[in-house]
Amino acid sequence: AQSVTQLDSQVPVFEEAPVELRCNYSSSVSVYLFWYVQYPNQGLQLLLKYLSGSTLVKGINGFEAEFNKSQTSFHLRKPSVHISDTAEYFCAVNYPSNDYKLSFGAGTTVTVRA
Amino acid sequence: ETGVTQSPTHLIKTRGQQVTLRCSSQSGHNTVSWYQQALGQGPQFIFQYYREEENGRGNFPPRFSGLQFPNYSSELNVNALELDDSALYLCASSAGVESRGNYGYTFGSGTRLTVV
């Protein structure tokens, strides 16, 4: 069965500290991978995506993610967070067998404290 | 370049009623998808329209239906509303089925539906 697992439901972090959000997916074939951010009462904004090529992907707002095919993971990182990074983060996968939809994880709530 | 706009932003309906949600796609996008996001969960795929035809559907009952118009705007209709239909409904557009991954999806801000 296809699934996307975000290993942490909540991540509290202090301002200027690094953060890593973990995402694993189930697939034996190539997939497209995405990270989205959702601020309170808003829709989803694309942070970054992996389609092919370099396994280290850089996105907006200083975020980056690393694709690891052997571990079927796509973890999101930021070396130094700001208060404004407080939001919900979603990992999403586009599976070739369901090529018309995104499958989302349950989300990780990041709370940045001063 | 305009993004994806959804209307209304909020609405409250009574169980058993019908509701129509609207979405205007980003300029140049001909594919639109609808997602349901229940409180505290990730979005769940409802269906997708490409060039005015449904070309994919998630695990939702037939009372969830949609339309896509020649200008690529879209509607989501839900009949016989149930309490569990309360959620944020997100519309996403993309440049085409064949580019679903390459170009990514642009999401609107959503419609918050409350069924009482």
PDB file of C-alpha atoms in Angstrom:
ATOM      1  CA  ALA A   1       0.000   0.000   0.000  1.00  0.00           C
ATOM      2  CA  GLN A   2       1.143   3.502  -0.761  1.00  0.00           C
ATOM      3  CA  SER A   3       1.712   5.675   2.287  1.00  0.00           C
ATOM      4  CA  VAL A   4       3.490   8.790   3.474  1.00  0.00           C
ATOM      5  CA  THR A   5       4.639   8.909   7.075  1.00  0.00           C
ATOM      6  CA  GLN A   6       5.717  12.024   8.874  1.00  0.00           C
ATOM      7  CA  LEU A   7       7.487  10.712  11.906  1.00  0.00           C
ATOM      8  CA  ASP A   8       6.948  13.712  14.178  1.00  0.00           C
ATOM      9  CA  SER A   9       3.552  15.237  14.787  1.00  0.00           C
ATOM     10  CA  GLN A  10       4.918  18.199  16.737  1.00  0.00           C
ATOM     11  CA  VAL A  11       8.365  19.775  16.802  1.00  0.00           C
ATOM     12  CA  PRO A  12       9.075  22.586  19.260  1.00  0.00           C
ATOM     13  CA  VAL A  13      12.269  24.492  18.527  1.00  0.00           C
ATOM     14  CA  PHE A  14      13.989  27.630  19.740  1.00  0.00           C
ATOM     15  CA  GLU A  15      14.602  30.557  17.441  1.00  0.00           C
ATOM     16  CA  GLU A  16      17.882  30.321  15.497  1.00  0.00           C
ATOM     17  CA  ALA A  17      18.195  26.606  16.242  1.00  0.00           C
ATOM     18  CA  PRO A  18      18.219  24.009  13.437  1.00  0.00           C
ATOM     19  CA  VAL A  19      15.201  21.863  12.668  1.00  0.00           C
ATOM     20  CA  GLU A  20      14.663  18.596  10.805  1.00  0.00           C
ATOM     21  CA  LEU A  21      11.282  17.215   9.817  1.00  0.00           C
ATOM     22  CA  ARG A  22      11.246  13.576   8.855  1.00  0.00           C
ATOM     23  CA  CYS A  23       9.262  12.028   6.033  1.00  0.00           C
ATOM     24  CA  ASN A  24       9.230   8.441   4.795  1.00  0.00           C
ATOM     25  CA  TYR A  25       7.216   7.032   1.917  1.00  0.00           C
ATOM     26  CA  SER A  26       6.451   3.579   0.613  1.00  0.00           C
ATOM     27  CA  SER A  27       7.359   2.899  -2.987  1.00  0.00           C
ATOM     28  CA  SER A  28       9.519   0.586  -5.031  1.00  0.00           C
ATOM     29  CA  VAL A  29       9.377   2.855  -8.061  1.00  0.00           C
ATOM     30  CA  SER A  30      10.416   6.400  -8.771  1.00  0.00           C
ATOM     31  CA  VAL A  31       8.278   9.105  -7.249  1.00  0.00           C
ATOM     32  CA  TYR A  32       8.085  12.862  -7.124  1.00  0.00           C
ATOM     33  CA  LEU A  33       8.402  14.371  -3.652  1.00  0.00           C
ATOM     34  CA  PHE A  34       7.197  17.665  -2.233  1.00  0.00           C
ATOM     35  CA  TRP A  35       7.178  19.661   0.971  1.00  0.00           C
ATOM     36  CA  TYR A  36       4.406  22.168   1.584  1.00  0.00           C
ATOM     37  CA  VAL A  37       3.925  24.679   4.396  1.00  0.00           C
ATOM     38  CA  GLN A  38       0.564  25.795   5.750  1.00  0.00           C
ATOM     39  CA  TYR A  39       0.341  28.902   7.879  1.00  0.00           C
ATOM     40  CA  PRO A  40      -2.704  29.323  10.147  1.00  0.00           C
ATOM     41  CA  ASN A  41      -5.945  29.780   8.221  1.00  0.00           C
ATOM     42  CA  GLN A  42      -4.186  29.596   4.872  1.00  0.00           C
ATOM     43  CA  GLY A  43      -3.737  27.153   2.009  1.00  0.00           C
ATOM     44  CA  LEU A  44      -0.621  25.205   1.114  1.00  0.00           C
ATOM     45  CA  GLN A  45       2.543  26.832  -0.175  1.00  0.00           C
ATOM     46  CA  LEU A  46       5.195  24.806  -1.987  1.00  0.00           C
ATOM     47  CA  LEU A  47       8.557  24.870  -0.194  1.00  0.00           C
ATOM     48  CA  LEU A  48      10.482  22.582  -2.533  1.00  0.00           C
ATOM     49  CA  LYS A  49      10.217  19.523  -4.739  1.00  0.00           C
ATOM     50  CA  TYR A  50      12.340  16.635  -5.903  1.00  0.00           C
ATOM     51  CA  LEU A  51      11.798  15.342  -9.409  1.00  0.00           C
ATOM     52  CA  SER A  52      15.179  13.898 -10.367  1.00  0.00           C
ATOM     53  CA  GLY A  53      18.882  14.698 -10.330  1.00  0.00           C
ATOM     54  CA  SER A  54      20.707  15.990  -7.275  1.00  0.00           C
ATOM     55  CA  THR A  55      19.431  14.443  -4.073  1.00  0.00           C
ATOM     56  CA  LEU A  56      19.837  17.705  -2.168  1.00  0.00           C
ATOM     57  CA  VAL A  57      17.068  20.100  -3.017  1.00  0.00           C
ATOM     58  CA  LYS A  58      16.989  23.728  -1.988  1.00  0.00           C
ATOM     59  CA  GLY A  59      13.724  25.565  -1.519  1.00  0.00           C
ATOM     60  CA  ILE A  60      12.333  28.866  -0.396  1.00  0.00           C
ATOM     61  CA  ASN A  61      12.878  30.527   2.977  1.00  0.00           C
ATOM     62  CA  GLY A  62      16.178  28.718   3.577  1.00  0.00           C
ATOM     63  CA  PHE A  63      14.720  25.206   3.613  1.00  0.00           C
ATOM     64  CA  GLU A  64      16.358  22.214   1.980  1.00  0.00           C
ATOM     65  CA  ALA A  65      15.567  18.522   1.752  1.00  0.00           C
ATOM     66  CA  GLU A  66      17.535  15.414   0.975  1.00  0.00           C
ATOM     67  CA  PHE A  67      16.164  12.529  -1.022  1.00  0.00           C
ATOM     68  CA  ASN A  68      17.404   9.115   0.080  1.00  0.00           C
ATOM     69  CA  LYS A  69      16.203   6.400  -2.256  1.00  0.00           C
ATOM     70  CA  SER A  70      17.547   3.450  -0.259  1.00  0.00           C
ATOM     71  CA  GLN A  71      15.786   4.656   2.881  1.00  0.00           C
ATOM     72  CA  THR A  72      12.763   6.018   0.980  1.00  0.00           C
ATOM     73  CA  SER A  73      13.042   9.252   2.912  1.00  0.00           C
ATOM     74  CA  PHE A  74      12.785  12.941   2.116  1.00  0.00           C
ATOM     75  CA  HIS A  75      13.680  14.854   5.267  1.00  0.00           C
ATOM     76  CA  LEU A  76      13.312  18.624   5.442  1.00  0.00           C
ATOM     77  CA  ARG A  77      15.890  20.798   7.184  1.00  0.00           C
ATOM     78  CA  LYS A  78      16.576  24.396   8.045  1.00  0.00           C
ATOM     79  CA  PRO A  79      19.813  25.413   9.764  1.00  0.00           C
ATOM     80  CA  SER A  80      18.345  28.360  11.670  1.00  0.00           C
ATOM     81  CA  VAL A  81      14.632  28.913  12.199  1.00  0.00           C
ATOM     82  CA  HIS A  82      12.713  32.121  12.780  1.00  0.00           C
ATOM     83  CA  ILE A  83       9.520  32.811  14.683  1.00  0.00           C
ATOM     84  CA  SER A  84       7.821  33.185  11.308  1.00  0.00           C
ATOM     85  CA  ASP A  85       8.544  29.522  10.503  1.00  0.00           C
ATOM     86  CA  THR A  86       5.857  28.490  12.972  1.00  0.00           C
ATOM     87  CA  ALA A  87       3.446  26.532  10.782  1.00  0.00           C
ATOM     88  CA  GLU A  88       2.234  23.113   9.706  1.00  0.00           C
ATOM     89  CA  TYR A  89       4.480  21.247   7.284  1.00  0.00           C
ATOM     90  CA  PHE A  90       3.300  18.525   4.931  1.00  0.00           C
ATOM     91  CA  CYS A  91       5.292  15.991   2.985  1.00  0.00           C
ATOM     92  CA  ALA A  92       3.608  14.830  -0.223  1.00  0.00           C
ATOM     93  CA  VAL A  93       4.312  12.169  -2.808  1.00  0.00           C
ATOM     94  CA  ASN A  94       3.206  11.800  -6.388  1.00  0.00           C
ATOM     95  CA  TYR A  95       3.078   8.082  -7.220  1.00  0.00           C
ATOM     96  CA  PRO A  96       3.267   6.999 -10.876  1.00  0.00           C
ATOM     97  CA  SER A  97       0.465   4.475 -10.328  1.00  0.00           C
ATOM     98  CA  ASN A  98      -1.776   7.312  -9.152  1.00  0.00           C
ATOM     99  CA  ASP A  99      -0.209   9.923 -11.318  1.00  0.00           C
ATOM    100  CA  TYR A 100      -2.993  12.402 -11.000  1.00  0.00           C
ATOM    101  CA  LYS A 101      -2.886  12.993  -7.261  1.00  0.00           C
ATOM    102  CA  LEU A 102      -0.707  13.925  -4.335  1.00  0.00           C
ATOM    103  CA  SER A 103      -0.637  11.698  -1.266  1.00  0.00           C
ATOM    104  CA  PHE A 104       0.034  13.697   1.887  1.00  0.00           C
ATOM    105  CA  GLY A 105       1.436  12.853   5.262  1.00  0.00           C
ATOM    106  CA  ALA A 106      -0.466  13.808   8.400  1.00  0.00           C
ATOM    107  CA  GLY A 107       1.664  16.900   8.924  1.00  0.00           C
ATOM    108  CA  THR A 108       4.202  18.185  11.431  1.00  0.00           C
ATOM    109  CA  THR A 109       3.467  21.226  13.549  1.00  0.00           C
ATOM    110  CA  VAL A 110       6.551  23.360  14.068  1.00  0.00           C
ATOM    111  CA  THR A 111       6.431  25.846  16.925  1.00  0.00           C
ATOM    112  CA  VAL A 112       9.339  28.265  17.136  1.00  0.00           C
ATOM    113  CA  ARG A 113       9.919  29.908  20.494  1.00  0.00           C
ATOM    114  CA  ALA A 114      12.059  32.935  21.311  1.00  0.00           C
TER     115      ALA A 114
ATOM    116  CA  GLU B   1      -0.030  36.382 -12.721  1.00  0.00           C
ATOM    117  CA  THR B   2      -2.934  35.520 -10.447  1.00  0.00           C
ATOM    118  CA  GLY B   3      -2.865  32.494  -8.177  1.00  0.00           C
ATOM    119  CA  VAL B   4      -5.652  30.124  -7.276  1.00  0.00           C
ATOM    120  CA  THR B   5      -8.659  31.803  -5.703  1.00  0.00           C
ATOM    121  CA  GLN B   6     -11.447  30.055  -3.844  1.00  0.00           C
ATOM    122  CA  SER B   7     -14.856  31.231  -2.696  1.00  0.00           C
ATOM    123  CA  PRO B   8     -16.385  31.525  -0.259  1.00  0.00           C
ATOM    124  CA  THR B   9     -13.719  31.521   2.439  1.00  0.00           C
ATOM    125  CA  HIS B  10     -16.073  30.268   5.134  1.00  0.00           C
ATOM    126  CA  LEU B  11     -19.591  28.927   5.269  1.00  0.00           C
ATOM    127  CA  ILE B  12     -21.893  27.096   7.598  1.00  0.00           C
ATOM    128  CA  LYS B  13     -24.452  24.571   6.394  1.00  0.00           C
ATOM    129  CA  THR B  14     -26.994  22.324   8.008  1.00  0.00           C
ATOM    130  CA  ARG B  15     -26.810  18.556   7.781  1.00  0.00           C
ATOM    131  CA  GLY B  16     -28.658  17.315   4.702  1.00  0.00           C
ATOM    132  CA  GLN B  17     -28.156  20.503   2.712  1.00  0.00           C
ATOM    133  CA  GLN B  18     -26.169  20.910  -0.488  1.00  0.00           C
ATOM    134  CA  VAL B  19     -23.156  23.148  -1.016  1.00  0.00           C
ATOM    135  CA  THR B  20     -21.162  24.467  -3.972  1.00  0.00           C
ATOM    136  CA  LEU B  21     -17.583  25.628  -3.625  1.00  0.00           C
ATOM    137  CA  ARG B  22     -15.794  27.534  -6.361  1.00  0.00           C
ATOM    138  CA  CYS B  23     -12.234  27.756  -7.599  1.00  0.00           C
ATOM    139  CA  SER B  24     -10.463  29.884 -10.194  1.00  0.00           C
ATOM    140  CA  SER B  25      -7.297  28.268 -11.489  1.00  0.00           C
ATOM    141  CA  GLN B  26      -3.973  29.989 -11.877  1.00  0.00           C
ATOM    142  CA  SER B  27      -3.470  31.526 -15.289  1.00  0.00           C
ATOM    143  CA  GLY B  28      -2.196  28.965 -17.791  1.00  0.00           C
ATOM    144  CA  HIS B  29      -3.270  25.960 -15.710  1.00  0.00           C
ATOM    145  CA  ASN B  30      -5.762  23.528 -17.239  1.00  0.00           C
ATOM    146  CA  THR B  31      -5.898  20.892 -14.507  1.00  0.00           C
ATOM    147  CA  VAL B  32      -7.660  21.310 -11.188  1.00  0.00           C
ATOM    148  CA  SER B  33      -7.767  19.023  -8.184  1.00  0.00           C
ATOM    149  CA  TRP B  34      -9.844  19.178  -5.018  1.00  0.00           C
ATOM    150  CA  TYR B  35      -8.697  18.049  -1.589  1.00  0.00           C
ATOM    151  CA  GLN B  36     -10.448  17.707   1.751  1.00  0.00           C
ATOM    152  CA  GLN B  37      -8.446  18.539   4.853  1.00  0.00           C
ATOM    153  CA  ALA B  38     -10.096  17.547   8.111  1.00  0.00           C
ATOM    154  CA  LEU B  39      -8.909  19.213  11.282  1.00  0.00           C
ATOM    155  CA  GLY B  40      -5.474  17.984  12.297  1.00  0.00           C
ATOM    156  CA  GLN B  41      -4.978  15.844   9.199  1.00  0.00           C
ATOM    157  CA  GLY B  42      -3.268  16.044   5.855  1.00  0.00           C
ATOM    158  CA  PRO B  43      -5.254  16.814   2.710  1.00  0.00           C
ATOM    159  CA  GLN B  44      -7.084  13.898   1.075  1.00  0.00           C
ATOM    160  CA  PHE B  45      -7.555  13.771  -2.684  1.00  0.00           C
ATOM    161  CA  ILE B  46     -11.178  14.034  -3.816  1.00  0.00           C
ATOM    162  CA  PHE B  47     -10.902  14.230  -7.617  1.00  0.00           C
ATOM    163  CA  GLN B  48      -9.188  15.930 -10.517  1.00  0.00           C
ATOM    164  CA  TYR B  49     -10.469  17.541 -13.701  1.00  0.00           C
ATOM    165  CA  TYR B  50      -8.521  17.941 -16.906  1.00  0.00           C
ATOM    166  CA  ARG B  51     -10.010  19.780 -19.847  1.00  0.00           C
ATOM    167  CA  GLU B  52     -13.498  19.619 -18.344  1.00  0.00           C
ATOM    168  CA  GLU B  53     -13.489  15.878 -17.667  1.00  0.00           C
ATOM    169  CA  GLU B  54     -12.908  13.996 -14.438  1.00  0.00           C
ATOM    170  CA  ASN B  55      -9.740  11.968 -14.831  1.00  0.00           C
ATOM    171  CA  GLY B  56      -9.127  10.679 -11.324  1.00  0.00           C
ATOM    172  CA  ARG B  57     -11.053  10.194  -8.117  1.00  0.00           C
ATOM    173  CA  GLY B  58     -10.179   9.403  -4.533  1.00  0.00           C
ATOM    174  CA  ASN B  59     -12.139   7.416  -1.989  1.00  0.00           C
ATOM    175  CA  PHE B  60     -15.133   9.758  -1.744  1.00  0.00           C
ATOM    176  CA  PRO B  61     -18.822   8.879  -2.273  1.00  0.00           C
ATOM    177  CA  PRO B  62     -20.771  10.005  -5.366  1.00  0.00           C
ATOM    178  CA  ARG B  63     -22.438  12.823  -3.444  1.00  0.00           C
ATOM    179  CA  PHE B  64     -19.130  14.619  -3.975  1.00  0.00           C
ATOM    180  CA  SER B  65     -19.178  15.841  -7.561  1.00  0.00           C
ATOM    181  CA  GLY B  66     -17.489  18.495  -9.601  1.00  0.00           C
ATOM    182  CA  LEU B  67     -17.364  20.510 -12.762  1.00  0.00           C
ATOM    183  CA  GLN B  68     -14.673  22.239 -14.741  1.00  0.00           C
ATOM    184  CA  PHE B  69     -15.593  25.037 -17.113  1.00  0.00           C
ATOM    185  CA  PRO B  70     -14.018  26.096 -20.433  1.00  0.00           C
ATOM    186  CA  ASN B  71     -12.080  28.846 -18.637  1.00  0.00           C
ATOM    187  CA  TYR B  72     -10.696  26.095 -16.354  1.00  0.00           C
ATOM    188  CA  SER B  73     -12.489  27.364 -13.267  1.00  0.00           C
ATOM    189  CA  SER B  74     -14.089  24.633 -11.210  1.00  0.00           C
ATOM    190  CA  GLU B  75     -16.830  23.772  -8.760  1.00  0.00           C
ATOM    191  CA  LEU B  76     -17.068  21.186  -6.024  1.00  0.00           C
ATOM    192  CA  ASN B  77     -20.603  20.136  -5.112  1.00  0.00           C
ATOM    193  CA  VAL B  78     -21.496  18.144  -2.058  1.00  0.00           C
ATOM    194  CA  ASN B  79     -25.020  16.815  -1.595  1.00  0.00           C
ATOM    195  CA  ALA B  80     -26.708  15.528   1.565  1.00  0.00           C
ATOM    196  CA  LEU B  81     -24.111  17.092   3.835  1.00  0.00           C
ATOM    197  CA  GLU B  82     -22.970  15.118   6.839  1.00  0.00           C
ATOM    198  CA  LEU B  83     -21.293  16.352   9.999  1.00  0.00           C
ATOM    199  CA  ASP B  84     -18.049  14.623   8.944  1.00  0.00           C
ATOM    200  CA  ASP B  85     -17.948  16.784   5.826  1.00  0.00           C
ATOM    201  CA  SER B  86     -16.807  19.659   8.022  1.00  0.00           C
ATOM    202  CA  ALA B  87     -13.318  20.450   6.770  1.00  0.00           C
ATOM    203  CA  LEU B  88     -11.108  22.811   4.821  1.00  0.00           C
ATOM    204  CA  TYR B  89     -11.580  22.222   1.096  1.00  0.00           C
ATOM    205  CA  LEU B  90      -8.555  23.029  -1.004  1.00  0.00           C
ATOM    206  CA  CYS B  91      -8.385  23.552  -4.715  1.00  0.00           C
ATOM    207  CA  ALA B  92      -5.101  23.056  -6.566  1.00  0.00           C
ATOM    208  CA  SER B  93      -4.270  23.793 -10.175  1.00  0.00           C
ATOM    209  CA  SER B  94      -1.429  22.633 -12.360  1.00  0.00           C
ATOM    210  CA  ALA B  95      -0.231  23.142 -15.902  1.00  0.00           C
ATOM    211  CA  GLY B  96      -1.492  19.804 -17.152  1.00  0.00           C
ATOM    212  CA  VAL B  97      -1.846  16.143 -16.365  1.00  0.00           C
ATOM    213  CA  GLU B  98       1.364  15.358 -18.159  1.00  0.00           C
ATOM    214  CA  SER B  99       3.246  17.907 -16.101  1.00  0.00           C
ATOM    215  CA  ARG B 100       1.653  17.112 -12.764  1.00  0.00           C
ATOM    216  CA  GLY B 101       4.950  16.554 -11.080  1.00  0.00           C
ATOM    217  CA  ASN B 102       7.244  18.747 -13.071  1.00  0.00           C
ATOM    218  CA  TYR B 103       5.355  21.952 -12.604  1.00  0.00           C
ATOM    219  CA  GLY B 104       3.869  21.229  -9.216  1.00  0.00           C
ATOM    220  CA  TYR B 105       0.514  22.237  -7.887  1.00  0.00           C
ATOM    221  CA  THR B 106      -0.594  25.697  -6.804  1.00  0.00           C
ATOM    222  CA  PHE B 107      -3.069  25.649  -3.942  1.00  0.00           C
ATOM    223  CA  GLY B 108      -5.728  28.143  -3.024  1.00  0.00           C
ATOM    224  CA  SER B 109      -6.367  29.300   0.525  1.00  0.00           C
ATOM    225  CA  GLY B 110      -9.335  26.998   0.881  1.00  0.00           C
ATOM    226  CA  THR B 111     -12.966  27.114   1.924  1.00  0.00           C
ATOM    227  CA  ARG B 112     -13.724  26.281   5.530  1.00  0.00           C
ATOM    228  CA  LEU B 113     -17.019  24.341   5.592  1.00  0.00           C
ATOM    229  CA  THR B 114     -18.793  23.728   8.871  1.00  0.00           C
ATOM    230  CA  VAL B 115     -21.769  21.374   8.912  1.00  0.00           C
ATOM    231  CA  VAL B 116     -24.044  21.661  11.920  1.00  0.00           C
TER     232      VAL B 116
END
